[in-house]
């Protein structure tokens, strides 16, 4: 169970870092290329810490085979436990920023909770990651505001992006039996309890950005049938095909 | 019609430093973004903790004759060799 | 390398007798190794040469992000992925320092980008070659960054202050880049038969273009003399190229790789390696725009810039609105 929870934490950073990696060399302005890559590097670093812990608990492999790379490169899409939100494609910069902000706002709250985890290792990783997450959410919120309250075009693009991604936000606050058990023994964070502070922060930022908060019509993946359970969108397998190709072609090779 | 972001000069006081030092410039639409971008561009290796930015157009410079005090070239260490990748002893020039 | 196609416009080095008092004072300062700063008087040809050279150097860093960025999503381990992202990000940073150095001479970044996209200025020809396998990433770090380091260390002593200081900053970060590449090559060469073959294939494709990075032979670069006098160009093409070969051949031997040059041989008398004829036709073709990736590279950069226009405009519009709001509140 702890193994699954750690994958949920690690896979978010891994998949989102992969998406940000696609922007390298192509961002709207040079300073932003550098800043965005920094976020990607932070997320990748966090993912590696979560996966390094997870692989120690991976009972499927002999101890010598358990590495972060084995988890990253040799699991199929249905074994990944990331949120549906982070695997959505980059689209335009509005889509990318919307995805980033919706995630960052949740991530910073989650990590803050996890610094109090009864599992010392989780608490330690969270303590390091939350500092980065605080910076990430300030940055992405700033961009939401600038694009929301920028030009007519940027405003329209941001609103559309938010409207499209909104249905993936419900999953962030849905707890299944696995997580509930871990919450009860003080190891996992109670994601359900993050919903109120999250929406309050969103409302504040969106108001400043002159953006409308979408209605909660339908939440994809929020009923224990989402990314956290391994039921992904079509985007993930394509992302993994690209990410995993080399080790999969030469499984015995050291890179 | 191009929307050019203004140029800013960046000054950083490092962790053990006593004063802010000019490290270079960058483009940003406003002061807040300038500070943020400065952190990303000029402190990627945690090189500093306090960041000042000012619009380049707001800098008033002395005449070239006063050059020595203000524009001292940075002569310390031309390059560092990071030890993250241990290179075999037999391999030279790397 | 960035100075390859940069002409000062002066057919011969100016004679002291023909100089105005300002020009004489300027040359004296250069001879005394005192840096020229943006607000100092400088000959127009010096300013123009530097604008072109620094800008081409900056463009090379930015365009250079693309062949390497090509393998970020496919890096074969998380550590390699992180390191490659950091390396490419460094290159963005180098481009940024260089654009800012050029801006001190009175040209805007937007103007420089427009010139690049219109084909009025160049970037290092090496980036017009494709990265076809993961081994190319190792090879680029080893050879291309290796060549860049050779070129950049002398530039730390160039006469123009902002350029020299940018180079010092760049050099600090550059040796990590070359080591990163060589480490990849070592891992491949010690690996499976397939990996070793991948490494050899990459070397076969990148060796000659790397030698071309240093520019045409000295005999064909007759107009460099003024650049040398002004300490903008500090070492000759052939000299740098020979140094590079002498340094790199033993590294290839260590890796167990074969350099694709039958004429390569140590010359005891000269104390250097003799090497084969470079195909200068290929060099000129690539410079003219007929390399494998010229069009792709430019298309990618132009698209990124144009697609990003609304983002840049939005940020500026917001800044202006904020300023107006603050003024109204005051």
XYZ file of C-alpha atoms in Angstrom:
679
model
C 0.000 0.000 0.000
C 2.798 2.361 0.895
C 4.438 1.305 -2.357
C 1.368 2.416 -4.324
C 1.173 5.712 -2.446
C 4.810 6.483 -3.172
C 4.240 5.756 -6.851
C 1.330 8.187 -6.809
C 3.635 10.857 -5.439
C 6.604 10.055 -7.675
C 4.763 9.501 -10.932
C 3.247 12.998 -10.807
C 6.675 14.598 -10.778
C 8.022 12.213 -13.394
C 5.239 12.704 -15.917
C 5.002 16.459 -15.419
C 8.795 16.821 -15.734
C 8.589 14.851 -18.981
C 5.964 17.278 -20.295
C 8.064 20.297 -19.316
C 11.064 18.679 -21.011
C 9.179 18.936 -24.295
C 9.256 22.756 -24.066
C 13.037 23.033 -23.825
C 14.345 25.255 -26.612
C 10.833 26.292 -27.666
C 9.438 28.470 -24.885
C 8.010 31.935 -25.723
C 11.049 33.754 -24.380
C 14.528 32.768 -23.290
C 14.149 33.684 -19.614
C 11.002 31.586 -19.479
C 12.753 28.619 -21.112
C 15.256 28.652 -18.267
C 12.653 29.162 -15.539
C 10.358 26.447 -16.846
C 13.206 23.961 -17.109
C 14.104 24.719 -13.491
C 10.614 23.638 -12.473
C 11.014 20.489 -14.547
C 14.341 19.720 -12.911
C 12.876 20.237 -9.434
C 9.964 17.917 -10.207
C 12.255 15.285 -11.686
C 14.454 15.486 -8.601
C 11.461 15.017 -6.324
C 10.220 12.106 -8.432
C 13.574 10.392 -8.122
C 13.443 10.660 -4.324
C 9.940 9.174 -4.183
C 10.802 6.398 -6.631
C 14.053 5.582 -4.861
C 12.064 5.011 -1.689
C 9.340 3.086 -3.532
C 11.723 0.699 -5.240
C 13.039 -0.466 -1.864
C 9.525 -1.729 -1.182
C 9.032 -3.344 -4.588
C 8.475 -6.993 -3.802
C 8.250 -7.994 -7.460
C 11.948 -7.719 -8.152
C 15.075 -9.172 -6.612
C 16.732 -6.544 -4.393
C 19.586 -5.998 -6.858
C 17.128 -5.022 -9.586
C 15.256 -2.449 -7.582
C 16.189 0.969 -8.897
C 14.419 4.219 -9.730
C 15.149 3.545 -13.400
C 13.573 0.106 -13.253
C 10.380 1.708 -12.001
C 10.505 4.608 -14.437
C 11.362 2.661 -17.599
C 9.842 -0.792 -17.208
C 6.312 -0.162 -15.990
C 3.464 -0.050 -18.465
C 0.885 2.725 -18.507
C -1.575 0.804 -16.347
C 1.056 0.524 -13.623
C 1.604 4.261 -13.454
C -0.184 6.086 -10.648
C -0.028 9.753 -11.646
C -2.991 12.106 -11.770
C -4.725 12.409 -15.130
C -4.048 16.131 -15.018
C -0.288 15.880 -15.411
C -0.338 13.637 -18.461
C -2.424 16.082 -20.505
C -0.502 17.399 -23.512
C 1.346 20.714 -23.487
C -0.870 22.442 -26.050
C -0.231 26.178 -26.072
C 1.474 28.059 -23.269
C -1.961 28.741 -21.793
C -2.683 25.011 -21.514
C 0.743 24.395 -20.009
C 0.440 27.199 -17.440
C -3.115 26.221 -16.513
C -2.079 22.610 -15.984
C 0.940 23.720 -13.966
C -0.932 26.122 -11.702
C -3.811 23.745 -10.945
C -1.226 21.118 -9.992
C 1.152 23.427 -8.099
C -1.646 24.822 -5.933
C -2.586 21.302 -4.854
C 0.990 20.064 -4.615
C 2.137 22.752 -2.200
C -0.781 21.986 0.134
C -0.190 18.249 -0.087
C 3.528 18.476 0.593
C 2.960 20.803 3.545
C 0.732 18.117 5.065
C 3.257 15.399 4.322
C 5.997 17.158 6.284
C 4.071 15.902 9.311
C 3.900 12.299 8.121
C 4.665 9.575 10.666
C 6.937 8.033 8.063
C 10.217 9.859 8.610
C 11.420 9.403 5.062
C 8.224 10.796 3.586
C 8.416 13.753 5.957
C 12.015 14.432 4.938
C 11.349 14.296 1.208
C 8.297 16.489 1.656
C 10.270 19.036 3.658
C 12.703 19.473 0.796
C 10.051 19.405 -1.920
C 7.666 21.864 -0.267
C 10.231 24.668 -0.521
C 10.437 24.117 -4.266
C 6.652 23.799 -4.527
C 6.170 27.164 -2.823
C 8.301 28.778 -5.476
C 6.532 26.864 -8.262
C 3.049 27.957 -7.182
C 4.072 31.612 -6.883
C 5.534 31.434 -10.358
C 2.645 29.681 -12.044
C 0.082 31.876 -10.255
C 1.952 34.926 -11.529
C 1.650 33.612 -15.058
C -2.048 32.803 -14.673
C -2.595 36.394 -13.589
C -0.529 37.876 -16.395
C -2.157 35.773 -19.070
C -5.633 36.088 -17.574
C -5.361 39.862 -17.190
C -3.109 40.464 -20.189
C -4.631 40.910 -23.615
C -8.017 39.817 -24.895
C -6.350 36.932 -26.694
C -4.404 35.696 -23.679
C -7.497 35.943 -21.511
C -9.555 33.856 -23.921
C -6.843 31.238 -24.229
C -6.429 30.955 -20.450
C -10.146 30.641 -19.839
C -10.456 27.917 -22.450
C -7.484 26.071 -21.001
C -8.895 26.191 -17.496
C -12.334 25.120 -18.655
C -10.822 22.119 -20.447
C -8.589 20.964 -17.602
C -11.051 21.590 -14.773
C -12.573 18.126 -14.975
C -9.221 16.608 -13.975
C -8.988 18.525 -10.726
C -11.507 16.402 -8.834
C -9.134 13.449 -8.789
C -6.679 15.421 -6.654
C -9.097 15.291 -3.688
C -10.508 11.788 -4.140
C -9.307 9.220 -1.637
C -9.710 5.509 -2.175
C -9.381 2.694 0.355
C -5.603 2.521 -0.097
C -5.097 6.124 0.810
C -7.682 6.159 3.576
C -5.869 3.362 5.394
C -2.601 5.289 5.180
C -4.257 8.517 6.320
C -5.630 6.736 9.372
C -2.170 5.697 10.501
C -0.755 9.155 9.905
C 1.406 8.314 6.917
C -0.477 9.813 3.993
C -1.960 13.288 3.742
C -5.727 13.623 3.762
C -6.215 14.840 0.210
C -9.937 15.365 0.755
C -9.197 17.999 3.373
C -7.140 19.964 0.867
C -10.135 20.746 -1.284
C -11.333 23.780 0.659
C -7.996 25.595 0.966
C -7.266 24.743 -2.649
C -10.467 26.228 -4.052
C -10.046 29.321 -1.880
C -6.579 29.919 -3.281
C -7.830 29.265 -6.809
C -10.676 31.765 -6.351
C -8.276 34.438 -5.155
C -5.828 33.975 -8.014
C -8.545 33.671 -10.657
C -10.239 36.822 -9.389
C -7.008 38.749 -9.772
C -6.572 37.152 -13.192
C -10.145 38.153 -14.184
C -10.817 34.463 -14.894
C -14.006 32.592 -14.092
C -13.932 29.513 -11.862
C -15.635 26.721 -13.839
C -18.583 24.795 -12.422
C -17.998 21.304 -11.079
C -20.011 19.450 -13.673
C -18.095 16.250 -14.081
C -14.822 15.161 -12.537
C -12.880 12.599 -14.545
C -11.122 9.906 -12.564
C -12.510 11.071 -9.243
C -14.503 7.952 -8.438
C -11.635 5.519 -7.882
C -11.358 5.077 -11.622
C -8.571 7.455 -12.472
C -4.827 7.752 -12.891
C -4.208 6.857 -9.267
C -5.750 3.463 -10.004
C -3.910 3.061 -13.298
C -6.804 4.030 -15.591
C -5.218 6.656 -17.763
C -6.039 8.738 -20.799
C -4.644 7.844 -24.222
C -1.872 10.365 -23.708
C 0.115 8.420 -21.161
C 1.073 5.376 -23.211
C 2.339 7.626 -25.988
C 4.366 9.669 -23.507
C 5.835 6.499 -22.013
C 6.609 4.980 -25.416
C 8.887 7.930 -26.083
C 10.334 8.055 -22.581
C 11.069 4.338 -22.238
C 12.258 3.382 -25.722
C 16.001 3.068 -25.126
C 16.134 0.899 -21.991
C 13.287 -1.199 -23.377
C 15.240 -1.834 -26.624
C 18.336 -2.977 -24.732
C 17.079 -4.160 -21.341
C 20.456 -5.439 -20.191
C 22.381 -2.320 -21.090
C 23.751 0.198 -18.649
C 23.301 3.763 -19.781
C 4.695 45.748 -33.998
C 6.920 44.017 -31.475
C 6.300 43.916 -27.762
C 9.838 44.092 -26.435
C 10.355 43.354 -22.782
C 12.539 46.005 -21.131
C 16.117 45.243 -20.070
C 17.006 44.989 -16.378
C 20.346 44.893 -14.587
C 20.759 42.272 -11.881
C 22.714 42.600 -8.635
C 23.226 39.702 -6.270
C 24.601 39.496 -2.754
C 25.870 36.000 -2.171
C 25.433 34.071 1.054
C 28.687 35.265 2.580
C 28.909 38.515 0.684
C 28.774 41.979 2.117
C 27.435 43.840 -0.887
C 25.402 43.317 -4.015
C 27.446 42.632 -7.112
C 26.409 43.237 -10.711
C 26.090 39.847 -12.416
C 24.470 40.719 -15.715
C 21.155 41.594 -17.279
C 17.945 40.034 -18.562
C 14.606 40.943 -20.079
C 11.359 40.945 -18.090
C 7.979 42.654 -18.434
C 7.998 44.041 -14.879
C 10.028 44.157 -11.656
C 8.425 41.113 -10.074
C 9.174 38.918 -13.085
C 12.664 40.420 -13.266
C 13.462 39.258 -9.734
C 11.967 35.859 -10.450
C 13.861 35.463 -13.710
C 17.058 36.637 -12.030
C 16.727 33.847 -9.512
C 16.302 31.318 -12.309
C 19.038 32.644 -14.576
C 21.691 33.853 -12.155
C 21.275 31.632 -9.113
C 20.748 28.260 -10.739
C 23.578 26.969 -8.724
C 22.433 28.689 -5.527
C 24.956 31.385 -6.045
C 23.177 34.103 -4.140
C 20.417 34.951 -1.715
C 19.576 38.620 -2.142
C 18.565 39.899 -5.546
C 18.174 43.492 -6.692
C 16.961 44.451 -10.129
C 16.702 47.810 -11.780
C 15.710 48.901 -15.245
C 18.813 49.429 -17.350
C 17.398 52.797 -18.394
C 17.423 53.899 -14.751
C 21.150 53.341 -14.345
C 23.193 56.506 -14.506
C 26.837 55.831 -15.294
C 29.890 57.898 -14.614
C 32.129 59.112 -17.403
C 34.578 56.602 -18.891
C 37.402 58.219 -16.966
C 35.994 56.929 -13.686
C 35.917 53.485 -15.152
C 38.346 51.759 -12.845
C 36.248 51.912 -9.690
C 32.958 50.839 -11.251
C 33.779 48.363 -13.972
C 36.505 46.201 -12.533
C 36.776 43.070 -14.682
C 36.272 39.853 -12.831
C 39.754 38.333 -12.848
C 39.258 35.551 -10.357
C 39.283 31.957 -11.595
C 38.694 31.670 -15.303
C 36.945 28.325 -14.932
C 36.213 25.703 -12.337
C 36.479 21.984 -12.857
C 33.392 20.319 -11.439
C 34.196 16.984 -9.910
C 30.830 15.382 -10.512
C 32.254 13.278 -13.335
C 35.458 11.630 -12.259
C 37.588 11.421 -15.356
C 40.119 8.577 -15.655
C 43.648 9.738 -14.950
C 44.852 8.487 -18.326
C 42.529 10.840 -20.174
C 44.069 14.245 -20.638
C 42.654 17.626 -21.562
C 39.248 17.087 -20.020
C 33.962 29.759 -34.917
C 31.375 32.459 -34.439
C 33.869 34.795 -36.011
C 34.120 32.663 -39.150
C 32.028 34.841 -41.363
C 32.456 38.071 -39.492
C 34.351 40.633 -41.487
C 35.626 43.843 -39.966
C 35.201 45.422 -43.398
C 38.800 46.545 -43.321
C 40.963 45.137 -46.081
C 44.145 45.529 -44.122
C 45.280 46.423 -40.652
C 45.203 50.158 -40.187
C 48.570 51.793 -40.065
C 49.303 53.916 -36.971
C 50.096 56.868 -39.171
C 46.594 56.748 -40.669
C 44.825 56.733 -37.312
C 42.995 59.647 -35.767
C 43.999 60.549 -32.178
C 40.982 58.668 -30.839
C 41.842 55.579 -32.867
C 45.426 55.726 -31.649
C 44.330 56.013 -28.010
C 41.895 53.163 -28.537
C 44.579 50.886 -30.012
C 46.992 51.803 -27.232
C 44.441 50.724 -24.656
C 43.903 47.412 -26.410
C 47.650 46.839 -26.626
C 47.882 47.500 -22.886
C 45.148 44.887 -22.224
C 42.807 47.461 -20.730
C 39.207 46.439 -21.380
C 36.953 48.433 -23.653
C 33.611 49.141 -21.967
C 30.262 50.008 -23.603
C 30.426 53.727 -22.894
C 33.965 54.127 -24.241
C 34.627 55.584 -27.662
C 35.267 52.835 -30.240
C 35.720 52.658 -34.016
C 32.473 51.927 -35.807
C 34.018 48.849 -37.433
C 34.953 47.496 -33.985
C 31.398 47.990 -32.737
C 29.854 46.392 -35.827
C 32.243 43.428 -35.770
C 31.512 42.739 -32.134
C 27.757 43.071 -32.531
C 27.894 40.466 -35.265
C 30.309 38.112 -33.549
C 28.719 38.179 -30.094
C 25.274 37.811 -31.592
C 26.301 34.823 -33.700
C 27.778 33.260 -30.613
C 24.480 33.819 -28.760
C 22.423 32.389 -31.621
C 24.684 29.336 -31.662
C 23.877 28.625 -28.019
C 20.148 28.947 -28.597
C 19.991 26.930 -31.811
C 22.344 24.435 -30.155
C 19.631 23.672 -27.601
C 17.603 21.954 -30.300
C 19.794 19.003 -31.362
C 20.435 18.155 -27.723
C 16.937 18.962 -26.510
C 15.833 16.393 -29.075
C 16.873 13.591 -26.679
C 15.621 14.935 -23.340
C 12.355 13.040 -23.542
C 14.215 9.857 -24.522
C 17.187 10.023 -22.138
C 17.760 6.422 -21.007
C 18.003 7.030 -17.262
C 16.572 9.601 -14.890
C 20.012 10.835 -13.991
C 20.966 11.278 -17.643
C 17.708 13.082 -18.218
C 18.310 15.500 -15.366
C 21.880 16.167 -16.432
C 20.905 16.746 -20.054
C 18.136 19.137 -19.051
C 20.604 21.039 -16.882
C 23.149 21.173 -19.686
C 20.682 22.482 -22.258
C 19.417 24.978 -19.703
C 23.006 26.159 -19.236
C 23.164 26.779 -22.955
C 20.057 28.922 -22.759
C 21.756 30.853 -19.995
C 24.891 31.297 -22.082
C 22.802 32.625 -24.957
C 21.198 35.033 -22.539
C 24.509 36.367 -21.168
C 25.734 36.856 -24.730
C 22.604 38.623 -25.963
C 22.919 40.970 -22.995
C 26.593 41.582 -23.798
C 25.666 42.444 -27.391
C 22.891 44.749 -26.195
C 25.464 46.939 -24.458
C 26.597 47.884 -27.971
C 23.247 49.373 -28.911
C 21.359 46.552 -30.606
C 18.176 45.096 -29.087
C 17.550 41.395 -28.522
C 14.433 41.516 -30.673
C 16.491 43.003 -33.520
C 19.080 40.256 -33.220
C 16.399 37.580 -33.253
C 14.802 39.173 -36.305
C 18.181 39.152 -38.058
C 18.669 35.486 -37.261
C 15.235 34.505 -38.486
C 15.705 36.479 -41.700
C 19.037 34.744 -42.338
C 21.047 37.962 -42.095
C 23.341 36.558 -39.396
C 24.643 33.063 -38.836
C 25.165 30.532 -36.040
C 27.749 27.806 -35.704
C 27.350 25.384 -38.608
C 27.720 22.325 -36.372
C 24.140 22.635 -35.173
C 22.838 21.957 -38.645
C 23.614 18.272 -38.191
C 21.003 15.876 -36.774
C 21.210 13.949 -33.497
C 20.237 10.506 -34.680
C 21.002 8.370 -31.612
C 21.697 8.727 -27.895
C 25.402 8.368 -28.675
C 25.193 11.667 -30.563
C 24.464 13.350 -27.235
C 27.678 11.931 -25.786
C 29.607 12.865 -28.910
C 28.344 16.433 -28.922
C 29.398 16.922 -25.316
C 32.794 15.373 -25.982
C 33.648 16.953 -29.351
C 31.446 19.994 -29.884
C 31.679 21.307 -26.338
C 35.358 20.361 -26.399
C 35.859 22.530 -29.475
C 33.779 25.322 -27.969
C 35.915 25.319 -24.825
C 39.072 25.657 -26.938
C 37.563 28.676 -28.608
C 36.063 30.260 -25.520
C 38.979 30.212 -23.119
C 41.019 32.674 -25.204
C 37.902 34.841 -25.571
C 37.951 35.395 -21.811
C 40.837 37.719 -22.650
C 39.133 39.550 -25.498
C 39.248 43.322 -25.454
C 35.548 44.053 -25.000
C 34.673 43.909 -21.293
C 31.091 42.594 -21.376
C 32.039 39.836 -23.873
C 35.082 38.784 -21.860
C 33.077 38.683 -18.638
C 30.286 36.691 -20.286
C 32.935 34.226 -21.465
C 34.344 33.832 -17.970
C 30.902 32.963 -16.721
C 30.348 30.564 -19.627
C 33.695 28.794 -19.162
C 32.878 28.106 -15.524
C 29.961 25.995 -16.650
C 31.437 24.506 -19.784
C 33.822 21.841 -18.494
C 30.895 20.017 -16.883
C 29.383 19.845 -20.366
C 32.344 18.150 -21.953
C 32.737 15.705 -19.073
C 29.059 14.830 -19.255
C 29.541 13.882 -22.909
C 32.711 11.906 -22.351
C 31.081 10.029 -19.484
C 28.265 8.952 -21.796
C 30.840 7.771 -24.354
C 32.742 5.777 -21.734
C 29.545 4.069 -20.593
C 28.602 3.190 -24.172
C 32.060 1.946 -25.091
C 32.131 -0.323 -22.051
C 28.616 -1.560 -22.749
C 26.947 -3.958 -25.132
C 28.116 -4.522 -28.696
C 25.177 -2.451 -29.876
C 26.092 0.443 -27.612
C 29.699 0.416 -28.750
C 28.596 0.374 -32.381
C 26.287 3.291 -31.625
C 29.233 5.237 -30.210
C 31.441 4.502 -33.225
C 28.697 5.493 -35.626
C 28.201 8.808 -33.842
C 31.936 9.563 -33.963
C 31.955 8.728 -37.682
C 29.286 11.328 -38.329
C 30.453 14.102 -36.011
C 34.243 14.053 -36.395
C 34.655 16.051 -39.599
C 31.889 18.603 -38.841
C 33.614 19.199 -35.487
C 36.864 20.007 -37.259
C 34.973 22.384 -39.521
C 33.732 24.248 -36.442
C 37.066 26.032 -36.272
C 36.403 27.706 -39.598
C 38.253 27.836 -42.900
C 42.025 27.386 -43.082
C 44.098 30.450 -42.146
C 45.144 30.859 -45.750
C 41.495 31.416 -46.659
C 40.835 33.846 -43.788
C 42.730 36.872 -45.005
C 40.605 39.438 -43.226
C 41.240 38.227 -39.652
C 44.240 40.449 -39.146
C 42.276 43.476 -37.950
C 40.223 41.303 -35.585
C 43.453 39.984 -34.158
C 44.823 43.500 -33.737
C 41.698 44.518 -31.852
C 41.911 41.361 -29.689
C 38.529 40.128 -30.808
C 39.990 37.038 -32.403
C 42.837 35.699 -30.365
C 44.057 32.500 -31.964
C 44.081 31.318 -35.565
C 41.662 28.714 -36.930
C 44.374 26.251 -37.868
C 46.103 26.600 -34.523
C 42.912 25.843 -32.587
C 42.009 23.009 -34.919
C 45.427 21.372 -34.520
C 45.247 21.715 -30.730
C 41.826 20.129 -30.738
C 42.971 17.157 -32.808
C 46.112 16.625 -30.712
C 44.044 16.617 -27.558
C 41.156 14.490 -28.799
C 42.933 11.621 -30.591
C 44.285 10.085 -27.349
C 40.792 10.426 -25.844
C 39.339 8.430 -28.732
C 42.072 5.826 -28.281
C 41.162 5.545 -24.613
C 37.546 4.903 -25.603
C 38.604 2.269 -28.114
C 37.011 4.189 -30.961
C 38.384 4.698 -34.451
C 38.577 8.252 -35.790
C 37.270 8.188 -39.377
C 40.456 9.552 -40.964
C 42.897 7.197 -42.716
C 45.474 9.952 -42.958
C 45.552 10.558 -39.207
C 49.057 9.864 -37.929
C 51.414 11.215 -35.291
C 54.174 13.271 -36.862
C 57.214 13.070 -34.592
C 59.011 15.935 -36.359
C 56.131 18.395 -36.085
C 55.083 17.146 -32.678
C 51.486 17.106 -33.879
C 49.037 14.779 -35.577
C 48.873 14.928 -39.358
C 45.314 14.648 -40.596
C 43.361 14.288 -43.814
C 41.791 16.824 -46.121
C 38.653 18.512 -44.850
C 35.797 18.691 -47.334
C 35.452 22.467 -47.501
C 32.694 22.155 -50.041
C 30.520 20.578 -47.356
C 31.419 23.399 -44.970
C 30.398 26.070 -47.448
C 27.250 24.222 -48.416
C 26.146 24.004 -44.804
C 27.003 27.648 -44.218
C 24.894 28.543 -47.240
C 21.903 26.737 -45.796
C 22.210 23.317 -47.403
C 23.086 21.249 -44.360
C 20.798 18.431 -43.170
C 18.985 20.535 -40.568
C 19.323 24.204 -41.468
C 15.722 24.609 -42.493
C 14.368 22.559 -39.607
C 16.358 24.494 -37.028
C 15.157 27.848 -38.319
C 11.609 26.657 -38.738
C 11.561 25.466 -35.131
C 13.008 28.709 -33.792
C 10.740 30.904 -35.898
C 7.682 28.899 -34.867
C 8.588 29.075 -31.165
C 9.061 32.826 -31.448
C 5.856 33.453 -33.390
C 3.781 31.098 -31.251
C 5.069 32.904 -28.195
C 4.201 36.399 -29.393
C 0.820 36.499 -27.653
C 2.486 35.417 -24.390
C 5.083 38.173 -24.522
C 2.458 40.729 -25.460
C 0.184 39.623 -22.624
C 2.937 39.991 -20.028
C 3.714 43.467 -21.271
C 0.044 44.459 -21.394
C -0.370 43.333 -17.800
C 2.714 45.286 -16.720
C 1.343 48.424 -18.349
C -2.078 47.950 -16.762
C -0.470 47.420 -13.356
C 1.645 50.540 -13.716
C -1.448 52.560 -14.636
C -3.369 51.122 -11.679
C -0.548 51.953 -9.294
C -0.325 55.468 -10.622
C -4.083 55.969 -10.268
C -3.952 54.740 -6.686
C -1.046 57.040 -5.782
